[in-house]
C-alpha cells in the first residue's frame, strides 16, 4: 500500500490542478489531453460518465506522450477493473464501497476515493488510505470544512473536487492537508466541442501556475 500511496502522491503533487473531463466523443480525447499536457497539466481524470469514456482513456494512454491518464466516477469493482485494463494510472471515485476497496487492494493502480465527513475519512484510514478526494468540496463545507479536519485527522491529504475554479482554488491549495484540487473548469464543454485546443492550453497554463 505504501508504494501505491507514494505513486499517487507523485502524480498529484506534480500539478496544482487535475482536470476532470467528461468526454462525449472519444476522438476529441487525444487533442484535448495534448492541449492540457502542453499547458502543464499531465495528470488528467477522464470520468466514466459517457459511452466514450473507456475508449478515451485507451486513446490517451496509447497516444499522448507525457500524459498520466486516470479514470474517474468509478462506482464499482467492475468499473475499476475496466478502467485499469484501458490503461488508467490512477482511479478516482466519488466515494468508496466495499467492492471498490477490494478491487483496489488487488490492483497495483492507486485509488483516490471520495470522503466528505470525518467518519468517512476515518473509515478509509482504517483501510490504509491516506490520500483522499474531498467531494463535493464546495457543497460539503468548502475550504473551511477541510481546514477543520487538518488537525484531528492529521496525516490525511486531500484533492478537493466539486465547485472549484480559478477563483477559489487558492483557498484550498493554501491548506496544509491539500495536495492539489480537481476541476472541470480547465476544459469547458463549449471549448471542447469547438476544438479550441489553444484556448484550453491557455486555461491549463493559468491553472498550472496556481500556488497555495
Ligand atoms: C464532478 O463532479 O464532475 C467533479 O467533481 C468536478 O466538479 P466541477 O465540475 O464542479 O469542477
Short mmCIF file of C-alpha atoms and ligand atoms in Angstrom, two decimals:
data_model
loop_
_atom_site.label_atom_id
_atom_site.label_comp_id
_atom_site.label_asym_id
_atom_site.label_seq_id
_atom_site.Cartn_x
_atom_site.Cartn_y
_atom_site.Cartn_z
CA UNK A 1 0.00 0.00 0.00
CA UNK A 2 2.83 2.41 0.83
CA UNK A 3 4.16 2.11 -2.72
CA UNK A 4 0.75 2.86 -4.21
CA UNK A 5 0.25 5.88 -1.96
CA UNK A 6 3.63 7.24 -2.99
CA UNK A 7 2.80 6.71 -6.65
CA UNK A 8 -0.50 8.51 -6.25
CA UNK A 9 1.14 11.38 -4.39
CA UNK A 10 3.80 11.70 -7.07
CA UNK A 11 1.08 12.03 -9.71
CA UNK A 12 -0.97 14.55 -7.72
CA UNK A 13 1.92 16.63 -6.38
CA UNK A 14 3.19 17.31 -9.87
CA UNK A 15 0.48 19.89 -10.56
CA UNK A 16 -1.93 22.08 -8.57
CA UNK A 17 -4.98 21.13 -10.62
CA UNK A 18 -6.18 17.80 -12.01
CA UNK A 19 -8.57 18.38 -14.91
CA UNK A 20 -11.82 16.43 -14.57
CA UNK A 21 -13.14 15.58 -18.02
CA UNK A 22 -16.46 14.41 -19.37
CA UNK A 23 -15.60 13.16 -22.86
CA UNK A 24 -18.58 12.87 -25.20
CA UNK A 25 -16.59 11.90 -28.29
CA UNK A 26 -13.52 9.66 -27.96
CA UNK A 27 -11.99 11.40 -30.99
CA UNK A 28 -11.65 14.63 -29.02
CA UNK A 29 -9.82 12.95 -26.14
CA UNK A 30 -6.36 12.90 -27.71
CA UNK A 31 -6.23 16.57 -28.84
CA UNK A 32 -7.83 17.59 -25.54
CA UNK A 33 -5.26 15.70 -23.49
CA UNK A 34 -2.44 17.09 -25.65
CA UNK A 35 -3.72 20.62 -25.05
CA UNK A 36 -3.79 20.04 -21.29
CA UNK A 37 -0.32 18.46 -21.23
CA UNK A 38 1.04 21.35 -23.27
CA UNK A 39 -0.38 23.71 -20.66
CA UNK A 40 1.40 21.80 -17.89
CA UNK A 41 -1.38 19.52 -16.64
CA UNK A 42 -0.14 15.98 -17.24
CA UNK A 43 -2.42 14.11 -14.86
CA UNK A 44 -5.90 14.02 -16.34
CA UNK A 45 -9.03 12.40 -14.98
CA UNK A 46 -11.49 11.07 -17.55
CA UNK A 47 -14.82 10.38 -15.88
CA UNK A 48 -16.67 7.17 -16.71
CA UNK A 49 -19.90 9.06 -17.39
CA UNK A 50 -20.19 8.64 -21.13
CA UNK A 51 -20.12 5.68 -23.52
CA UNK A 52 -16.91 7.14 -25.00
CA UNK A 53 -15.02 7.27 -21.69
CA UNK A 54 -13.16 3.94 -21.79
CA UNK A 55 -12.10 4.44 -25.40
CA UNK A 56 -10.96 7.93 -24.45
CA UNK A 57 -8.75 6.53 -21.66
CA UNK A 58 -7.32 3.93 -24.06
CA UNK A 59 -6.55 6.53 -26.73
CA UNK A 60 -4.89 8.97 -24.33
CA UNK A 61 -2.86 6.21 -22.67
CA UNK A 62 -1.63 4.98 -26.05
CA UNK A 63 -1.15 8.25 -27.91
CA UNK A 64 -0.46 11.19 -25.63
CA UNK A 65 3.15 11.37 -24.60
CA UNK A 66 3.66 12.71 -21.11
CA UNK A 67 0.03 12.28 -20.05
CA UNK A 68 -0.90 10.43 -16.90
CA UNK A 69 -4.45 9.36 -17.53
CA UNK A 70 -6.72 8.40 -14.67
CA UNK A 71 -10.33 7.26 -14.62
CA UNK A 72 -12.94 8.99 -12.50
CA UNK A 73 -16.53 8.31 -11.43
CA UNK A 74 -15.63 4.69 -10.70
CA UNK A 75 -18.70 3.25 -8.98
CA UNK A 76 -17.99 -0.50 -8.81
CA UNK A 77 -15.23 -3.11 -8.85
CA UNK A 78 -16.19 -3.87 -12.45
CA UNK A 79 -15.65 -0.21 -13.41
CA UNK A 80 -12.33 -0.26 -11.55
CA UNK A 81 -11.03 -3.28 -13.45
CA UNK A 82 -12.24 -2.00 -16.83
CA UNK A 83 -10.55 1.37 -16.25
CA UNK A 84 -7.27 -0.30 -15.29
CA UNK A 85 -7.44 -2.57 -18.34
CA UNK A 86 -7.90 0.55 -20.50
CA UNK A 87 -4.62 1.96 -19.20
CA UNK A 88 -5.58 4.21 -16.26
CA UNK A 89 -2.68 5.04 -13.99
CA UNK A 90 -4.94 6.15 -11.13
CA UNK A 91 -8.56 5.63 -10.21
CA UNK A 92 -10.93 8.19 -8.70
CA UNK A 93 -14.26 7.51 -7.05
CA UNK A 94 -16.78 9.98 -5.60
CA UNK A 95 -16.97 7.74 -2.52
CA UNK A 96 -15.93 4.23 -1.56
CA UNK A 97 -17.67 0.87 -1.47
CA UNK A 98 -16.51 -2.48 -0.15
CA UNK A 99 -16.28 -3.70 -3.77
CA UNK A 100 -14.09 -0.82 -4.92
CA UNK A 101 -11.82 -1.12 -1.89
CA UNK A 102 -11.35 -4.84 -2.62
CA UNK A 103 -10.61 -4.16 -6.29
CA UNK A 104 -8.06 -1.55 -5.22
CA UNK A 105 -6.38 -3.97 -2.83
CA UNK A 106 -5.96 -6.46 -5.66
CA UNK A 107 -4.53 -3.90 -8.07
CA UNK A 108 -1.22 -2.12 -8.39
CA UNK A 109 -3.05 1.01 -9.59
CA UNK A 110 -3.75 3.53 -6.80
CA UNK A 111 -7.24 4.58 -5.76
CA UNK A 112 -8.25 8.14 -4.82
CA UNK A 113 -11.59 7.58 -3.06
CA UNK A 114 -14.01 10.31 -2.05
CA UNK A 115 -14.87 11.33 1.50
CA UNK A 116 -16.77 14.32 2.85
CA UNK A 117 -17.02 13.74 6.61
CA UNK A 118 -14.71 12.87 9.49
CA UNK A 119 -16.24 9.39 9.79
CA UNK A 120 -15.74 8.68 6.08
CA UNK A 121 -12.13 9.80 6.32
CA UNK A 122 -11.60 7.63 9.40
CA UNK A 123 -13.12 4.57 7.72
CA UNK A 124 -10.75 4.99 4.76
CA UNK A 125 -7.77 5.49 7.06
CA UNK A 126 -8.62 2.12 8.59
CA UNK A 127 -8.26 0.69 5.07
CA UNK A 128 -4.79 2.19 4.85
CA UNK A 129 -5.86 5.01 2.53
CA UNK A 130 -4.21 8.32 3.36
CA UNK A 131 -4.79 10.33 0.19
CA UNK A 132 -8.45 11.11 -0.48
CA UNK A 133 -10.70 13.19 -2.67
CA UNK A 134 -12.75 15.69 -0.66
CA UNK A 135 -16.04 15.61 -2.55
CA UNK A 136 -18.20 17.53 -3.24
CA UNK A 137 -15.81 20.16 -1.91
CA UNK A 138 -17.78 23.41 -2.05
CA UNK A 139 -21.11 21.82 -1.23
CA UNK A 140 -19.68 19.78 1.67
CA UNK A 141 -18.41 22.82 3.54
CA UNK A 142 -15.61 24.12 1.37
CA UNK A 143 -12.11 25.03 2.42
CA UNK A 144 -13.24 25.91 5.96
CA UNK A 145 -14.56 22.36 6.48
CA UNK A 146 -11.40 20.80 5.13
CA UNK A 147 -9.22 23.08 7.24
CA UNK A 148 -11.10 21.96 10.34
CA UNK A 149 -10.20 18.31 9.56
CA UNK A 150 -6.48 19.04 9.24
CA UNK A 151 -5.66 18.90 12.95
CA UNK A 152 -7.81 15.97 14.20
CA UNK A 153 -7.16 13.95 11.05
CA UNK A 154 -3.54 14.97 10.57
CA UNK A 155 -1.69 12.82 8.10
CA UNK A 156 -4.55 12.53 5.63
CA UNK A 157 -4.09 14.50 2.42
CA UNK A 158 -6.84 15.61 0.08
CA UNK A 159 -7.57 16.52 -3.50
CA UNK A 160 -10.76 18.59 -3.11
CA UNK A 161 -13.07 18.48 -6.13
CA UNK A 162 -16.53 19.88 -6.86
CA UNK A 163 -17.33 23.54 -7.39
CA UNK A 164 -13.68 24.61 -7.60
CA UNK A 165 -12.49 27.18 -10.11
CA UNK A 166 -9.65 29.63 -10.66
CA UNK A 167 -11.41 31.95 -8.18
CA UNK A 168 -11.46 29.69 -5.13
CA UNK A 169 -8.69 27.15 -5.88
CA UNK A 170 -6.17 29.04 -3.75
CA UNK A 171 -8.42 28.78 -0.67
CA UNK A 172 -7.84 25.03 -0.87
CA UNK A 173 -4.27 24.98 -2.17
CA UNK A 174 -3.12 27.05 0.80
CA UNK A 175 -4.28 24.39 3.30
CA UNK A 176 -1.69 22.04 4.81
CA UNK A 177 -3.80 18.96 4.05
CA UNK A 178 -4.33 19.70 0.34
CA UNK A 179 -2.11 18.19 -2.36
CA UNK A 180 -3.96 19.54 -5.39
CA UNK A 181 -7.51 20.32 -6.46
CA UNK A 182 -9.66 18.77 -9.17
CA UNK A 183 -11.92 20.65 -11.51
CA UNK A 184 -13.67 20.71 -14.84
CA UNK A 185 -13.16 24.43 -15.46
CA UNK A 186 -9.97 23.92 -17.48
CA UNK A 187 -11.87 22.07 -20.21
CA UNK A 188 -15.24 23.79 -20.73
CA UNK A 189 -17.74 21.78 -22.78
CA UNK A 190 -18.15 24.53 -25.39
CA UNK A 191 -14.39 24.84 -25.96
CA UNK A 192 -14.04 21.06 -26.34
CA UNK A 193 -16.97 20.95 -28.77
CA UNK A 194 -15.42 23.81 -30.78
CA UNK A 195 -11.98 22.15 -30.78
CA UNK A 196 -10.49 25.25 -29.16
CA UNK A 197 -7.32 23.44 -28.06
CA UNK A 198 -5.24 26.62 -27.88
CA UNK A 199 -7.84 28.14 -25.55
CA UNK A 200 -7.73 25.03 -23.36
CA UNK A 201 -3.93 25.14 -23.24
CA UNK A 202 -4.24 28.75 -22.02
CA UNK A 203 -6.67 27.73 -19.26
CA UNK A 204 -4.36 24.85 -18.32
CA UNK A 205 -1.37 27.22 -18.10
CA UNK A 206 -3.28 29.52 -15.75
CA UNK A 207 -4.28 26.55 -13.62
CA UNK A 208 -0.76 25.06 -13.62
CA UNK A 209 0.62 28.37 -12.34
CA UNK A 210 -1.64 28.37 -9.24
CA UNK A 211 0.14 28.27 -5.91
CA UNK A 212 -1.11 27.82 -2.41
C1 LIG B 1 -17.59 16.42 -10.94
O1 LIG B 1 -18.42 16.07 -10.14
O2 LIG B 1 -17.82 16.46 -12.15
C2 LIG B 1 -16.22 16.76 -10.48
O3 LIG B 1 -16.11 16.69 -9.12
C3 LIG B 1 -15.84 18.11 -10.99
O4 LIG B 1 -16.65 19.05 -10.43
P1 LIG B 1 -16.70 20.52 -11.09
O5 LIG B 1 -17.38 20.36 -12.41
O6 LIG B 1 -17.52 21.31 -10.10
O7 LIG B 1 -15.28 21.00 -11.21
#
